[in-house]
Short mmCIF file of C-alpha atoms and ligand atoms in Angstrom, two decimals:
data_model
loop_
_atom_site.label_atom_id
_atom_site.label_comp_id
_atom_site.label_asym_id
_atom_site.label_seq_id
_atom_site.Cartn_x
_atom_site.Cartn_y
_atom_site.Cartn_z
CA MET A 14 -5.28 -55.07 269.56
CA ILE A 15 -6.42 -51.62 270.65
CA ASP A 16 -9.87 -51.24 272.06
CA PRO A 17 -11.90 -48.68 270.32
CA PRO A 18 -11.72 -45.46 272.65
CA GLU A 19 -15.35 -44.41 272.12
CA ASP A 20 -16.86 -47.49 273.95
CA ARG A 21 -14.21 -47.45 276.64
CA MET A 22 -15.58 -46.70 280.42
CA LYS A 23 -14.83 -43.39 281.80
CA PRO A 24 -13.01 -42.30 283.53
CA SER A 25 -10.03 -44.87 282.56
CA THR A 26 -8.50 -45.05 286.21
CA SER A 27 -7.36 -48.45 287.42
CA HIS A 28 -9.97 -50.53 289.04
CA GLU A 29 -10.19 -53.18 291.73
CA PRO A 30 -9.35 -56.50 290.46
CA ASP A 31 -12.70 -57.98 290.72
CA SER A 32 -14.41 -54.95 289.25
CA PHE A 33 -16.74 -55.78 286.51
CA PHE A 34 -19.01 -52.74 286.40
CA ALA A 35 -18.37 -49.04 286.58
CA CYS A 36 -20.53 -46.06 287.17
CA SER A 37 -20.59 -44.05 284.03
CA ASN A 38 -20.72 -40.72 285.96
CA CYS A 39 -18.28 -41.15 288.86
CA GLY A 40 -16.21 -44.16 287.91
CA ALA A 41 -17.34 -46.05 291.14
CA THR A 42 -16.78 -49.99 290.63
CA HIS A 43 -19.03 -52.93 291.35
CA PRO A 44 -17.94 -56.56 291.08
CA ARG A 45 -19.63 -59.06 288.86
CA LYS A 46 -22.13 -60.41 291.70
CA GLY A 47 -25.04 -58.36 292.09
CA PHE A 48 -27.31 -56.00 290.21
CA PRO A 49 -26.53 -52.37 290.86
CA PHE A 50 -28.98 -50.29 288.81
CA LYS A 51 -27.96 -47.10 290.73
CA CYS A 52 -24.64 -45.76 291.93
CA SER A 53 -24.82 -45.16 295.72
CA LYS A 54 -22.34 -42.36 295.54
CA CYS A 55 -23.78 -40.51 292.71
CA GLY A 56 -26.91 -41.86 291.54
CA GLY A 57 -25.35 -42.65 288.01
CA HIS A 58 -25.92 -45.87 286.29
CA PHE A 59 -23.45 -48.82 285.72
CA ASP A 60 -22.00 -50.11 282.57
CA PHE A 61 -19.34 -52.86 281.71
CA ILE A 62 -15.73 -51.93 282.43
CA GLU A 63 -14.64 -54.02 279.50
CA PRO A 64 -15.87 -53.68 275.95
CA LEU A 65 -17.80 -56.65 274.40
CA ARG A 66 -15.60 -59.34 272.85
CA TYR A 67 -17.05 -61.27 269.78
CA GLU A 68 -15.87 -65.02 269.57
CA GLN A 69 -16.70 -66.67 266.45
CA PRO A 70 -18.79 -69.87 267.17
CA ALA A 71 -17.36 -73.22 266.11
CA PRO A 72 -18.73 -73.90 262.67
CA ALA A 73 -19.94 -77.13 263.97
CA SER A 74 -21.96 -75.56 266.81
CA GLN A 75 -25.44 -77.05 266.87
CA GLU A 76 -26.51 -74.60 269.73
CA PRO A 77 -29.78 -72.79 268.82
CA GLY A 78 -30.12 -68.98 268.36
CA ILE A 79 -27.98 -66.74 270.60
CA SER A 80 -26.54 -69.49 272.65
CA ARG A 81 -23.88 -69.85 270.14
CA PHE A 82 -22.55 -66.65 271.34
CA SER A 83 -22.81 -67.11 275.13
CA SER A 84 -19.33 -66.81 275.69
CA SER A 85 -19.45 -63.13 275.06
CA PHE A 86 -22.24 -62.63 277.56
CA PRO A 87 -21.44 -61.03 280.96
CA LEU A 88 -22.07 -64.28 282.84
CA HIS A 89 -20.19 -66.34 285.67
CA PRO A 90 -18.33 -69.04 283.53
CA GLU A 91 -20.30 -71.63 285.65
CA ALA A 92 -23.64 -70.02 284.81
CA GLU A 93 -26.02 -71.96 282.70
CA PHE A 94 -27.48 -69.79 279.73
CA LEU A 95 -31.26 -70.05 280.02
CA SER A 96 -32.79 -69.85 276.40
CA LEU A 97 -36.28 -69.77 274.99
CA GLY A 98 -34.93 -70.10 271.44
CA GLU A 99 -34.46 -66.40 270.84
CA GLY A 100 -32.39 -65.22 267.84
CA ASP A 101 -31.88 -66.70 264.55
CA THR A 102 -34.34 -64.49 263.19
CA PRO A 103 -35.19 -64.03 259.45
CA LEU A 104 -33.63 -61.18 257.25
CA ILE A 105 -36.17 -60.41 254.32
CA GLU A 106 -35.48 -58.60 251.62
CA LEU A 107 -38.15 -55.90 250.23
CA LYS A 108 -38.45 -53.47 247.61
CA ARG A 109 -38.89 -49.87 248.43
CA GLY A 110 -39.35 -48.18 245.31
CA ALA A 111 -36.53 -49.01 243.19
CA ARG A 112 -34.30 -49.89 246.12
CA SER A 113 -33.93 -53.11 248.12
CA VAL A 114 -33.71 -53.08 251.80
CA PHE A 115 -33.55 -55.73 254.36
CA LEU A 116 -35.87 -56.35 257.35
CA LYS A 117 -34.37 -58.05 260.15
CA CYS A 118 -37.52 -59.89 261.74
CA GLU A 119 -37.12 -59.38 265.47
CA HIS A 120 -40.83 -59.52 266.03
CA LEU A 121 -40.56 -63.14 265.75
CA ASN A 122 -38.62 -63.84 268.92
CA PRO A 123 -40.35 -66.22 271.43
CA THR A 124 -42.19 -63.24 273.07
CA GLY A 125 -42.82 -61.32 269.82
CA SER A 126 -40.08 -58.78 270.33
CA PHE A 127 -36.38 -58.04 270.27
CA LYS A 128 -36.16 -57.82 273.89
CA ASP A 129 -35.76 -61.49 274.31
CA ARG A 130 -32.20 -61.42 273.33
CA GLY A 131 -31.42 -59.10 276.36
CA THR A 132 -33.83 -60.83 278.70
CA ALA A 133 -32.22 -64.17 278.21
CA VAL A 134 -28.97 -62.78 279.36
CA LEU A 135 -30.24 -60.73 282.32
CA ILE A 136 -32.49 -63.61 283.59
CA SER A 137 -29.66 -66.06 283.23
CA ALA A 138 -27.54 -63.93 285.46
CA LEU A 139 -30.32 -63.41 287.80
CA ARG A 140 -30.84 -67.11 288.10
CA SER A 141 -27.35 -67.90 288.54
CA GLU A 142 -27.03 -65.67 291.54
CA GLY A 143 -30.07 -67.39 293.25
CA VAL A 144 -32.38 -64.52 292.70
CA THR A 145 -36.06 -65.47 293.37
CA VAL A 146 -37.96 -62.21 293.38
CA ALA A 147 -37.41 -59.45 290.73
CA LEU A 148 -39.19 -56.43 289.57
CA GLU A 149 -39.18 -54.59 286.01
CA ASP A 150 -40.93 -51.66 284.48
CA SER A 151 -41.74 -51.64 280.80
CA SER A 152 -44.12 -50.10 278.38
CA GLY A 153 -44.93 -53.62 277.43
CA ASN A 154 -42.45 -55.45 275.44
CA ALA A 155 -39.72 -55.68 278.01
CA GLY A 156 -42.12 -56.61 280.56
CA ALA A 157 -43.67 -59.50 278.68
CA SER A 158 -40.30 -60.80 277.80
CA PHE A 159 -39.17 -60.43 281.37
CA ALA A 160 -42.32 -62.24 282.57
CA ALA A 161 -41.69 -65.22 280.18
CA TYR A 162 -38.23 -65.80 281.06
CA ALA A 163 -38.71 -65.29 284.76
CA ALA A 164 -41.44 -68.03 284.58
CA ARG A 165 -38.82 -70.29 282.83
CA ALA A 166 -36.33 -69.64 285.41
CA GLY A 167 -38.64 -69.78 288.39
CA ILE A 168 -38.35 -66.44 289.46
CA GLU A 169 -41.40 -64.57 290.88
CA ALA A 170 -41.84 -61.57 288.80
CA THR A 171 -43.57 -58.20 289.11
CA VAL A 172 -43.88 -55.93 285.97
CA PHE A 173 -44.87 -52.21 286.38
CA VAL A 174 -46.42 -50.77 283.21
CA PRO A 175 -48.09 -47.56 282.23
CA ASP A 176 -51.96 -47.82 282.26
CA TYR A 177 -51.60 -46.81 278.48
CA ALA A 178 -49.89 -50.24 277.75
CA SER A 179 -51.64 -52.10 275.17
CA GLY A 180 -54.11 -54.69 276.31
CA PRO A 181 -52.64 -57.62 274.49
CA LYS A 182 -49.22 -56.78 276.32
CA GLN A 183 -50.72 -56.65 279.66
CA ALA A 184 -52.64 -59.91 279.01
CA GLN A 185 -49.44 -61.57 277.70
CA ILE A 186 -47.53 -60.44 280.81
CA GLN A 187 -50.09 -61.94 283.10
CA ALA A 188 -50.59 -65.14 281.20
CA TYR A 189 -46.81 -65.84 282.01
CA GLY A 190 -47.78 -65.57 285.72
CA ALA A 191 -46.25 -62.17 286.53
CA ARG A 192 -47.89 -59.85 288.93
CA ILE A 193 -48.66 -56.59 287.02
CA VAL A 194 -48.92 -53.28 288.44
CA ARG A 195 -50.45 -50.46 286.48
CA ILE A 196 -49.35 -46.79 286.94
CA PRO A 197 -51.41 -43.88 285.65
CA GLY A 198 -49.59 -40.89 284.22
CA PRO A 199 -46.42 -40.72 281.92
CA ARG A 200 -43.95 -43.53 281.33
CA SER A 201 -41.35 -41.73 283.80
CA ALA A 202 -44.03 -42.39 286.61
CA VAL A 203 -43.68 -45.94 286.11
CA THR A 204 -39.96 -45.96 286.71
CA GLU A 205 -40.33 -43.86 289.70
CA ALA A 206 -42.88 -46.36 291.40
CA VAL A 207 -40.88 -49.60 290.51
CA GLN A 208 -37.72 -47.90 292.07
CA SER A 209 -39.65 -47.12 295.19
CA GLU A 210 -40.85 -50.77 295.57
CA ALA A 211 -37.43 -52.16 294.74
CA GLU A 212 -36.27 -50.57 298.03
CA GLY A 213 -38.09 -53.57 299.72
CA GLU A 214 -37.94 -57.10 298.59
CA GLY A 215 -36.80 -58.35 295.29
CA VAL A 216 -34.20 -57.12 292.79
CA TYR A 217 -34.76 -54.35 290.35
CA ALA A 218 -33.84 -56.18 287.15
CA SER A 219 -34.07 -53.28 284.94
CA HIS A 220 -33.52 -53.90 281.30
CA ALA A 221 -32.86 -50.14 280.93
CA TYR A 222 -30.47 -49.22 283.85
CA LEU A 223 -28.65 -52.68 283.90
CA PRO A 224 -26.26 -53.30 281.10
CA HIS A 225 -26.41 -56.98 280.77
CA GLY A 226 -29.07 -57.16 278.11
CA LEU A 227 -26.93 -55.02 275.76
CA ALA A 228 -24.64 -58.14 275.37
CA GLY A 229 -27.78 -59.95 274.15
CA MET A 230 -28.73 -57.13 271.69
CA ALA A 231 -25.09 -57.40 270.24
CA THR A 232 -26.06 -60.66 268.81
CA VAL A 233 -28.17 -58.94 266.20
CA ALA A 234 -25.14 -57.57 264.71
CA TYR A 235 -23.43 -60.98 264.57
CA GLU A 236 -26.29 -62.39 262.78
CA LEU A 237 -26.49 -59.66 260.37
CA VAL A 238 -23.08 -59.92 259.30
CA GLU A 239 -23.42 -63.83 259.15
CA GLN A 240 -26.72 -63.39 257.02
CA LEU A 241 -25.49 -60.81 254.62
CA GLY A 242 -21.82 -62.13 254.37
CA ARG A 243 -20.61 -58.77 255.22
CA ALA A 244 -21.33 -55.63 257.37
CA PRO A 245 -24.53 -53.71 256.48
CA GLY A 246 -23.98 -50.02 255.10
CA ALA A 247 -26.32 -48.82 257.46
CA VAL A 248 -28.94 -50.00 260.30
CA VAL A 249 -31.97 -48.34 261.23
CA THR A 250 -33.70 -49.01 264.54
CA PRO A 251 -36.24 -47.52 266.71
CA VAL A 252 -34.79 -45.55 269.79
CA GLY A 253 -36.54 -45.27 273.26
CA GLN A 254 -33.97 -46.48 275.88
CA GLY A 255 -31.77 -47.15 272.95
CA THR A 256 -30.78 -50.68 274.11
CA LEU A 257 -31.23 -52.24 270.68
CA PHE A 258 -29.34 -49.30 268.97
CA LEU A 259 -26.47 -49.55 271.51
CA GLY A 260 -26.14 -53.27 271.63
CA LEU A 261 -26.04 -53.30 267.78
CA TYR A 262 -23.23 -50.65 267.84
CA ARG A 263 -21.50 -52.49 270.55
CA GLY A 264 -21.76 -55.73 268.59
CA PHE A 265 -20.37 -54.33 265.43
CA LEU A 266 -17.28 -52.74 267.56
CA ALA A 267 -16.66 -56.11 268.89
CA LEU A 268 -16.77 -57.60 265.32
CA ARG A 269 -14.49 -54.80 264.03
CA GLN A 270 -12.05 -55.43 266.88
CA ALA A 271 -12.14 -59.12 265.93
CA GLY A 272 -11.24 -58.24 262.55
CA VAL A 273 -14.55 -59.77 261.11
CA ILE A 274 -15.61 -56.23 259.50
CA ALA A 275 -13.51 -53.30 258.57
CA GLN A 276 -16.07 -50.52 259.13
CA LEU A 277 -18.83 -49.66 261.09
CA PRO A 278 -22.36 -49.41 259.45
CA LYS A 279 -23.94 -46.14 259.67
CA MET A 280 -26.08 -46.32 262.86
CA VAL A 281 -29.55 -44.67 262.26
CA GLY A 282 -31.85 -44.01 265.21
CA VAL A 283 -35.56 -43.27 264.81
CA GLN A 284 -37.86 -41.58 267.18
CA ALA A 285 -41.44 -40.40 267.04
CA GLN A 286 -41.74 -36.42 266.72
CA ALA A 287 -43.90 -36.42 269.71
CA CYS A 288 -41.18 -37.83 271.90
CA ALA A 289 -37.55 -37.30 270.28
CA PRO A 290 -35.12 -36.37 273.03
CA ILE A 291 -31.98 -37.74 271.22
CA TRP A 292 -33.17 -36.41 267.79
CA ALA A 293 -33.47 -32.95 269.44
CA VAL A 294 -30.21 -33.14 271.28
CA TYR A 295 -28.25 -34.35 268.17
CA ASN A 296 -29.72 -31.86 265.73
CA ALA A 297 -29.80 -28.81 268.23
CA GLY A 298 -27.26 -29.59 270.91
CA ALA A 299 -28.16 -29.02 274.54
CA ALA A 300 -30.68 -26.32 273.54
CA GLY A 301 -32.87 -29.16 272.00
CA LEU A 302 -33.67 -30.42 275.56
CA GLY A 303 -35.68 -27.22 276.35
CA TRP A 304 -38.53 -28.20 273.72
CA VAL A 305 -38.60 -32.08 274.20
CA ARG A 306 -41.70 -33.22 275.68
CA GLU A 307 -43.40 -36.59 276.28
CA GLY A 308 -46.14 -36.25 273.79
CA LEU A 309 -48.62 -39.12 272.98
CA THR A 310 -47.65 -41.35 270.26
CA VAL A 311 -48.82 -44.70 268.68
CA ALA A 312 -45.30 -45.62 268.98
CA GLU A 313 -45.70 -46.39 272.71
CA GLY A 314 -42.55 -48.40 273.03
CA ILE A 315 -40.12 -45.43 272.16
CA ARG A 316 -41.90 -42.95 274.32
CA ILE A 317 -39.04 -42.43 276.53
CA LEU A 318 -38.21 -38.81 277.82
CA HIS A 319 -34.89 -39.43 279.29
CA PRO A 320 -33.01 -42.34 277.85
CA ILE A 321 -30.73 -43.38 280.52
CA ARG A 322 -27.79 -43.88 278.14
CA GLY A 323 -28.43 -40.94 275.97
CA ASP A 324 -24.79 -39.70 276.10
CA ARG A 325 -23.71 -43.27 274.81
CA ILE A 326 -26.27 -43.06 271.95
CA LEU A 327 -24.82 -39.58 270.99
CA GLU A 328 -21.38 -41.09 270.84
CA ALA A 329 -22.43 -44.06 268.70
CA LEU A 330 -24.10 -41.75 266.17
CA ASP A 331 -21.09 -39.64 265.97
CA ASP A 332 -18.53 -42.51 265.72
CA SER A 333 -20.55 -44.33 263.09
CA GLY A 334 -21.40 -41.21 261.06
CA GLY A 335 -24.99 -42.10 261.81
CA LEU A 336 -28.15 -39.94 262.04
CA MET A 337 -31.42 -39.36 264.02
CA VAL A 338 -34.70 -39.08 262.33
CA ALA A 339 -37.87 -38.03 264.00
CA VAL A 340 -40.91 -39.29 262.02
CA ASP A 341 -44.29 -37.47 262.10
CA GLU A 342 -47.10 -38.84 263.90
CA GLY A 343 -49.26 -39.19 260.80
CA THR A 344 -46.73 -41.34 258.97
CA ILE A 345 -46.37 -44.33 261.49
CA LEU A 346 -49.72 -46.12 260.94
CA PRO A 347 -49.54 -45.91 257.16
CA ALA A 348 -45.89 -47.30 257.37
CA ARG A 349 -47.19 -50.05 259.59
CA ASP A 350 -50.03 -50.82 256.77
CA GLU A 351 -47.48 -50.84 254.00
CA LEU A 352 -45.45 -53.39 255.88
CA ALA A 353 -48.35 -55.47 256.61
CA ARG A 354 -49.32 -55.19 252.78
CA GLN A 355 -46.04 -57.05 252.03
CA GLY A 356 -46.59 -59.79 254.62
CA LEU A 357 -44.95 -58.12 257.62
CA TYR A 358 -47.35 -57.52 260.63
CA VAL A 359 -45.54 -55.29 263.07
CA GLU A 360 -46.56 -52.98 266.09
CA PRO A 361 -46.80 -49.24 265.33
CA THR A 362 -43.34 -48.61 267.11
CA SER A 363 -41.50 -50.93 264.80
CA ALA A 364 -42.91 -49.37 261.59
CA VAL A 365 -41.13 -45.92 262.43
CA VAL A 366 -38.24 -47.45 260.74
CA TRP A 367 -40.07 -47.86 257.45
CA ALA A 368 -41.55 -44.22 257.98
CA ALA A 369 -38.15 -42.91 258.36
CA LEU A 370 -36.86 -44.15 255.09
CA SER A 371 -38.48 -41.40 253.24
CA GLN A 372 -36.28 -38.93 255.13
CA CYS A 373 -33.02 -40.68 254.95
CA SER A 374 -32.77 -43.30 252.23
CA GLU A 375 -30.56 -41.25 249.93
CA GLN A 376 -27.89 -40.79 252.85
CA LEU A 377 -27.64 -44.58 253.46
CA GLU A 378 -25.27 -47.00 251.68
CA ASP A 379 -26.35 -50.53 250.60
CA PRO A 380 -27.06 -52.85 252.02
CA VAL A 381 -29.53 -51.09 254.35
CA VAL A 382 -30.97 -53.11 257.39
CA LEU A 383 -34.25 -51.99 259.22
CA VAL A 384 -34.93 -53.74 262.47
CA LEU A 385 -38.56 -54.64 262.97
CA THR A 386 -38.88 -54.83 266.78
CA GLY A 387 -42.39 -56.08 268.03
CA HIS A 388 -45.16 -58.04 266.54
CA GLY A 389 -48.25 -56.60 265.32
CA LEU A 390 -50.41 -58.94 267.33
CA LYS A 391 -49.12 -57.04 270.38
CA SER A 392 -50.85 -53.72 269.57
CA ALA A 393 -54.47 -52.84 270.48
CA PRO A 394 -56.77 -53.81 267.67
CA SER A 395 -57.67 -50.15 267.35
CA ALA A 396 -54.25 -49.00 266.65
ZN1 LIG B 426 -21.39 -42.74 290.55
#
């Protein structure tokens, strides 16, 4: 079978036999062992050399959640997969006017967000290599997830957060026993701070720079196809770093390659108008970068000015015939409230997918899936 060219590593030079990761910029390779977040030659980030492979779980598999798919994770064959029961989230059908849409309830994962799927894979990799001290930066959800799985793995965790991260998320991170470091200023300042500390003791286990978590996110695609009995017509997700968006896309690619589905769903990414770099570039090309800013938004989880895998997100949009939507700030909290009135309490970042539907519904084929990413209990009560 031929690998889909759109998800191949570039450049396609031959690699050292034990190479596992390659720099997305210069092609420098790295073995499976270790957690290279930045290329020492050019500063680029690493990705897997091989595309994800989907293997159908055995029908009799009793393994809970995403453990069923662990053979597709980038772990050493001897590594134990460490789970808190993530995955197997409900798919709820709701009416939106005359139309039915499906909501994938990722806010019901163990720490209240979709991040747990990726964290389970990353922490399992860290533990299998004997890492005992690790650092992460996050606007909140990835940090809380990281703190929980680190606690379960016996890894000492430090999480850098922007000081605007919601109180409940900060409390959750600390409750798991992680050290929390609050950084004033924009989200990008937090990444700069953690990278400077990561030069000392501890592994910088970034959910954004390291590709491990993408394999965990791909399990959302596997579950959706199981739950619907077919590929969705469209999948709508919030996009900050785009790990969920890209993980889903790669999961659908793997399913297509395995012959489980014939066609990719249309991948729809949603950003808040206040900070919408992918939307700007997708719609206006490079010129769009000129007017993107990191403005304030209640969708704090997607306030990312420079998505690390922005080029990959753009490729996925093109390849799937997808689209980017930017939602007006004033529509986000009403969308959150509309979902809550139907029994689904999510944080404002999650609600952008519901808000986006008014702009793009007519362009989407059934079945349409919206991914709800974070629980409402994690947002500040005033939001
Ligand atoms: Zn490089």
